[in-house]
mmCIF file of C-alpha atoms in Angstrom:
data_model
loop_
_atom_site.group_PDB
_atom_site.id
_atom_site.type_symbol
_atom_site.label_atom_id
_atom_site.label_comp_id
_atom_site.label_asym_id
_atom_site.label_seq_id
_atom_site.Cartn_x
_atom_site.Cartn_y
_atom_site.Cartn_z
ATOM 1 C CA MET A 1 -8.968 1.038 -17.458
ATOM 2 C CA THR A 2 -9.006 -1.872 -19.966
ATOM 3 C CA SER A 3 -7.108 -1.572 -23.222
ATOM 4 C CA SER A 4 -10.120 -0.728 -25.252
ATOM 5 C CA SER A 5 -10.363 2.971 -26.610
ATOM 6 C CA THR A 6 -13.362 4.987 -25.680
ATOM 7 C CA PRO A 7 -15.134 7.148 -28.280
ATOM 8 C CA GLY A 8 -13.631 10.391 -26.897
ATOM 9 C CA LEU A 9 -10.031 8.606 -27.016
ATOM 10 C CA THR A 10 -10.818 7.493 -30.585
ATOM 11 C CA ARG A 11 -12.077 11.279 -31.639
ATOM 12 C CA PHE A 12 -8.716 12.449 -30.027
ATOM 13 C CA ASN A 13 -6.619 9.633 -31.795
ATOM 14 C CA THR A 14 -8.252 10.418 -35.275
ATOM 15 C CA ALA A 15 -8.348 14.396 -35.090
ATOM 16 C CA ASP A 16 -6.304 16.394 -37.375
ATOM 17 C CA ASP A 17 -3.229 17.391 -35.955
ATOM 18 C CA ASP A 18 -4.263 21.070 -35.588
ATOM 19 C CA GLU A 19 -7.408 20.067 -33.639
ATOM 20 C CA ALA A 20 -5.574 17.452 -31.577
ATOM 21 C CA ARG A 21 -2.885 20.368 -30.804
ATOM 22 C CA THR A 22 -5.478 22.813 -29.889
ATOM 23 C CA ALA A 23 -7.155 20.178 -27.540
ATOM 24 C CA LEU A 24 -3.633 19.361 -25.734
ATOM 25 C CA ARG A 25 -2.936 23.189 -25.439
ATOM 26 C CA ALA A 26 -6.012 23.381 -23.404
ATOM 27 C CA VAL A 27 -4.505 20.514 -21.011
ATOM 28 C CA CYS A 28 -1.114 22.047 -21.035
ATOM 29 C CA ALA A 29 0.412 25.201 -22.236
ATOM 30 C CA SER A 30 4.051 23.923 -22.669
ATOM 31 C CA GLY A 31 4.576 23.848 -26.432
ATOM 32 C CA ALA A 32 7.242 20.965 -25.920
ATOM 33 C CA TRP A 33 4.423 18.974 -23.768
ATOM 34 C CA VAL A 34 1.980 19.137 -26.534
ATOM 35 C CA GLU A 35 4.272 18.242 -29.303
ATOM 36 C CA ALA A 36 5.830 15.058 -27.679
ATOM 37 C CA VAL A 37 2.337 13.966 -26.760
ATOM 38 C CA LEU A 38 0.913 14.723 -30.102
ATOM 39 C CA ALA A 39 3.509 12.890 -31.794
ATOM 40 C CA ARG A 40 2.852 9.699 -29.936
ATOM 41 C CA ARG A 41 -0.875 9.106 -31.169
ATOM 42 C CA PRO A 42 -2.556 6.908 -31.402
ATOM 43 C CA TYR A 43 -3.171 5.970 -27.593
ATOM 44 C CA PRO A 44 -4.932 2.399 -27.154
ATOM 45 C CA ASP A 45 -6.412 4.054 -23.731
ATOM 46 C CA LEU A 46 -6.185 6.553 -21.196
ATOM 47 C CA THR A 47 -3.685 4.670 -19.284
ATOM 48 C CA ALA A 48 -1.083 4.850 -21.968
ATOM 49 C CA LEU A 49 -1.933 8.615 -22.801
ATOM 50 C CA ARG A 50 -1.381 9.368 -19.060
ATOM 51 C CA THR A 51 1.927 7.223 -19.001
ATOM 52 C CA THR A 52 3.356 9.489 -22.047
ATOM 53 C CA SER A 53 2.132 12.866 -20.327
ATOM 54 C CA ASP A 54 4.154 11.943 -17.216
ATOM 55 C CA ALA A 55 7.091 11.053 -19.156
ATOM 56 C CA VAL A 56 6.982 14.173 -21.103
ATOM 57 C CA MET A 57 6.439 16.074 -18.087
ATOM 58 C CA ALA A 58 9.230 14.579 -16.247
ATOM 59 C CA ALA A 59 11.749 15.559 -19.402
ATOM 60 C CA LEU A 60 10.513 19.289 -19.604
ATOM 61 C CA THR A 61 13.081 21.887 -19.143
ATOM 62 C CA PRO A 62 12.519 24.582 -16.806
ATOM 63 C CA ALA A 63 11.597 27.095 -19.560
ATOM 64 C CA ASP A 64 8.976 24.500 -20.650
ATOM 65 C CA LEU A 65 7.727 24.396 -16.984
ATOM 66 C CA ALA A 66 7.701 28.161 -17.126
ATOM 67 C CA GLU A 67 5.450 28.187 -20.104
ATOM 68 C CA ALA A 68 3.172 25.774 -18.904
ATOM 69 C CA THR A 69 2.770 27.812 -15.500
ATOM 70 C CA ALA A 70 2.409 31.101 -17.116
ATOM 71 C CA ALA A 71 -1.170 29.927 -18.465
ATOM 72 C CA HIS A 72 -2.770 29.243 -14.843
ATOM 73 C CA PRO A 73 -4.438 31.860 -12.877
ATOM 74 C CA PRO A 74 -3.651 32.423 -9.173
ATOM 75 C CA ILE A 75 -5.359 30.400 -6.701
ATOM 76 C CA GLY A 76 -8.650 32.243 -5.951
ATOM 77 C CA ARG A 77 -9.029 34.097 -9.191
ATOM 78 C CA PRO A 78 -10.076 31.536 -11.739
ATOM 79 C CA THR A 79 -9.874 32.676 -15.567
ATOM 80 C CA PRO A 80 -13.091 34.526 -16.168
ATOM 81 C CA GLY A 81 -15.578 32.613 -18.403
ATOM 82 C CA ASP A 82 -13.258 29.470 -18.441
ATOM 83 C CA PRO A 83 -15.603 26.692 -16.690
ATOM 84 C CA VAL A 84 -12.764 24.356 -16.102
ATOM 85 C CA SER A 85 -10.715 27.036 -14.407
ATOM 86 C CA ALA A 86 -13.965 27.515 -12.172
ATOM 87 C CA ARG A 87 -14.365 23.943 -11.643
ATOM 88 C CA GLU A 88 -10.449 23.311 -10.401
ATOM 89 C CA GLN A 89 -10.771 26.167 -7.858
ATOM 90 C CA ARG A 90 -14.350 25.585 -6.913
ATOM 91 C CA GLY A 91 -12.632 25.492 -3.118
ATOM 92 C CA MET A 92 -12.185 29.053 -2.873
ATOM 93 C CA ALA A 93 -15.501 30.200 -4.576
ATOM 94 C CA ASP A 94 -17.657 30.275 -0.920
ATOM 95 C CA ALA A 95 -14.585 30.919 1.170
ATOM 96 C CA PRO A 96 -14.636 33.978 3.530
ATOM 97 C CA ALA A 97 -13.222 37.364 2.631
ATOM 98 C CA GLY A 98 -10.583 37.105 5.154
ATOM 99 C CA LEU A 99 -9.439 33.878 3.871
ATOM 100 C CA LYS A 100 -9.387 34.953 0.165
ATOM 101 C CA ALA A 101 -7.307 37.992 1.340
ATOM 102 C CA GLU A 102 -5.006 36.083 2.977
ATOM 103 C CA THR A 103 -4.454 33.585 0.098
ATOM 104 C CA LEU A 104 -4.279 36.234 -2.051
ATOM 105 C CA ALA A 105 -1.386 37.981 0.094
ATOM 106 C CA LEU A 106 0.467 34.635 0.111
ATOM 107 C CA ASN A 107 0.071 34.324 -3.686
ATOM 108 C CA LEU A 108 1.540 37.441 -4.079
ATOM 109 C CA ALA A 109 4.453 36.718 -1.771
ATOM 110 C CA TYR A 110 4.908 33.552 -3.537
ATOM 111 C CA GLN A 111 4.835 35.089 -7.065
ATOM 112 C CA GLU A 112 7.402 37.599 -5.894
ATOM 113 C CA LYS A 113 9.545 34.889 -4.636
ATOM 114 C CA PHE A 114 9.307 32.297 -7.357
ATOM 115 C CA GLY A 115 8.657 34.529 -10.251
ATOM 116 C CA HIS A 116 5.490 32.764 -11.123
ATOM 117 C CA VAL A 117 1.934 31.794 -10.159
ATOM 118 C CA PHE A 118 1.506 29.288 -6.939
ATOM 119 C CA LEU A 119 0.549 26.310 -9.051
ATOM 120 C CA VAL A 120 -1.157 23.353 -7.238
ATOM 121 C CA CYS A 121 -3.710 20.684 -8.344
ATOM 122 C CA ALA A 122 -6.578 22.386 -6.761
ATOM 123 C CA THR A 123 -9.200 19.891 -7.576
ATOM 124 C CA GLY A 124 -11.295 18.783 -4.456
ATOM 125 C CA LEU A 125 -8.988 20.996 -2.226
ATOM 126 C CA SER A 126 -11.129 23.367 0.178
ATOM 127 C CA ALA A 127 -9.941 26.864 0.520
ATOM 128 C CA VAL A 128 -8.157 26.321 3.932
ATOM 129 C CA ARG A 129 -6.122 23.503 2.313
ATOM 130 C CA LEU A 130 -5.023 25.741 -0.408
ATOM 131 C CA ARG A 131 -3.935 28.568 1.583
ATOM 132 C CA ASP A 132 -2.095 26.136 3.807
ATOM 133 C CA ALA A 133 -0.357 24.927 0.511
ATOM 134 C CA VAL A 134 0.985 28.138 -0.508
ATOM 135 C CA ARG A 135 2.091 28.865 3.299
ATOM 136 C CA ALA A 136 3.942 25.386 3.360
ATOM 137 C CA ARG A 137 5.646 25.895 0.101
ATOM 138 C CA ILE A 138 6.449 29.291 0.233
ATOM 139 C CA GLY A 139 9.847 28.362 2.093
ATOM 140 C CA ASN A 140 11.076 26.070 -0.420
ATOM 141 C CA THR A 141 14.147 26.588 -2.405
ATOM 142 C CA PRO A 142 13.506 27.618 -6.253
ATOM 143 C CA GLU A 143 14.930 24.043 -7.126
ATOM 144 C CA ARG A 144 12.372 22.020 -5.047
ATOM 145 C CA GLU A 145 9.494 24.207 -5.990
ATOM 146 C CA ARG A 146 10.510 23.922 -9.699
ATOM 147 C CA GLU A 147 9.882 19.772 -8.963
ATOM 148 C CA ILE A 148 6.591 20.287 -6.867
ATOM 149 C CA VAL A 149 5.204 22.444 -9.739
ATOM 150 C CA ARG A 150 6.375 19.804 -11.814
ATOM 151 C CA GLU A 151 4.511 17.000 -9.833
ATOM 152 C CA GLU A 152 1.195 19.613 -9.786
ATOM 153 C CA LEU A 153 1.184 20.239 -13.389
ATOM 154 C CA GLY A 154 1.336 16.319 -13.737
ATOM 155 C CA LYS A 155 -1.545 15.912 -11.632
ATOM 156 C CA ILE A 156 -3.437 18.487 -13.398
ATOM 157 C CA ASN A 157 -2.578 17.211 -16.789
ATOM 158 C CA ARG A 158 -4.233 13.750 -15.781
ATOM 159 C CA ILE A 159 -7.310 15.259 -14.510
ATOM 160 C CA ARG A 160 -7.618 17.160 -17.744
ATOM 161 C CA LEU A 161 -6.699 14.327 -20.239
ATOM 162 C CA ALA A 162 -9.413 12.220 -18.618
ATOM 163 C CA GLY A 163 -11.876 15.185 -19.566
ATOM 164 C CA LEU A 164 -9.995 15.533 -23.339
ATOM 165 C CA VAL A 165 -11.029 11.800 -24.156
ATOM 166 C CA GLU A 166 -14.162 11.679 -22.349
ATOM 167 C CA ALA A 167 -17.182 11.717 -24.883
ATOM 168 C CA PRO A 168 -20.984 12.203 -23.945
ATOM 169 C CA GLY A 169 -21.755 8.887 -22.478
ATOM 170 C CA ASP A 170 -18.553 7.711 -21.504
ATOM 171 C CA THR A 171 -17.332 7.149 -17.939
ATOM 172 C CA PRO A 172 -13.410 8.015 -17.825
ATOM 173 C CA ASP A 173 -11.334 6.025 -15.495
ATOM 174 C CA ARG A 174 -10.237 8.655 -13.063
ATOM 175 C CA THR A 175 -7.310 6.908 -11.398
ATOM 176 C CA THR A 176 -3.678 6.731 -11.998
ATOM 177 C CA THR A 177 -1.880 3.771 -13.440
ATOM 178 C CA ASP A 178 -0.851 2.917 -9.666
ATOM 179 C CA GLY A 179 -4.601 2.791 -8.895
ATOM 180 C CA SER A 180 -4.526 5.872 -6.773
ATOM 181 C CA PRO A 181 -6.630 9.172 -7.432
ATOM 182 C CA PRO A 182 -5.389 11.455 -10.188
#
């Protein structure tokens, strides 16, 4: 993305603190993340906003991560009435009943082991890939899983930040700072 600001980013940069704080809470529920990202406004572009988000995410404590994770619904059960949640979990929407049941059982086992919902950046993933992700990660140590959750939250934040600064008619840059998809 160029260094120019989009109308949506300008709107975010010039919003009063309470309005910007509310918008950031919709991206990530960690109060520490929200306050740190808010404190660094204004942002010249989406890349700078994402870079700050990544740096703040890397510094979150386990308690901050738990706060952020607690706001995410289980895979296969998006938050009712929340179009962002439904869009992010679209891969599970038309899954066969057996696959949904298996994923739910794995989610429950994961939650029992780790004390929080299974968190993955579900955007663009099929139901099979979502189920397989739970299967692959359920054997992790709590420490390893916490770092994976941190990475997945970072991916989710990047996508949501692009949506946050998008204004009608904007075409947000949906690549990361290294040119790969968010």
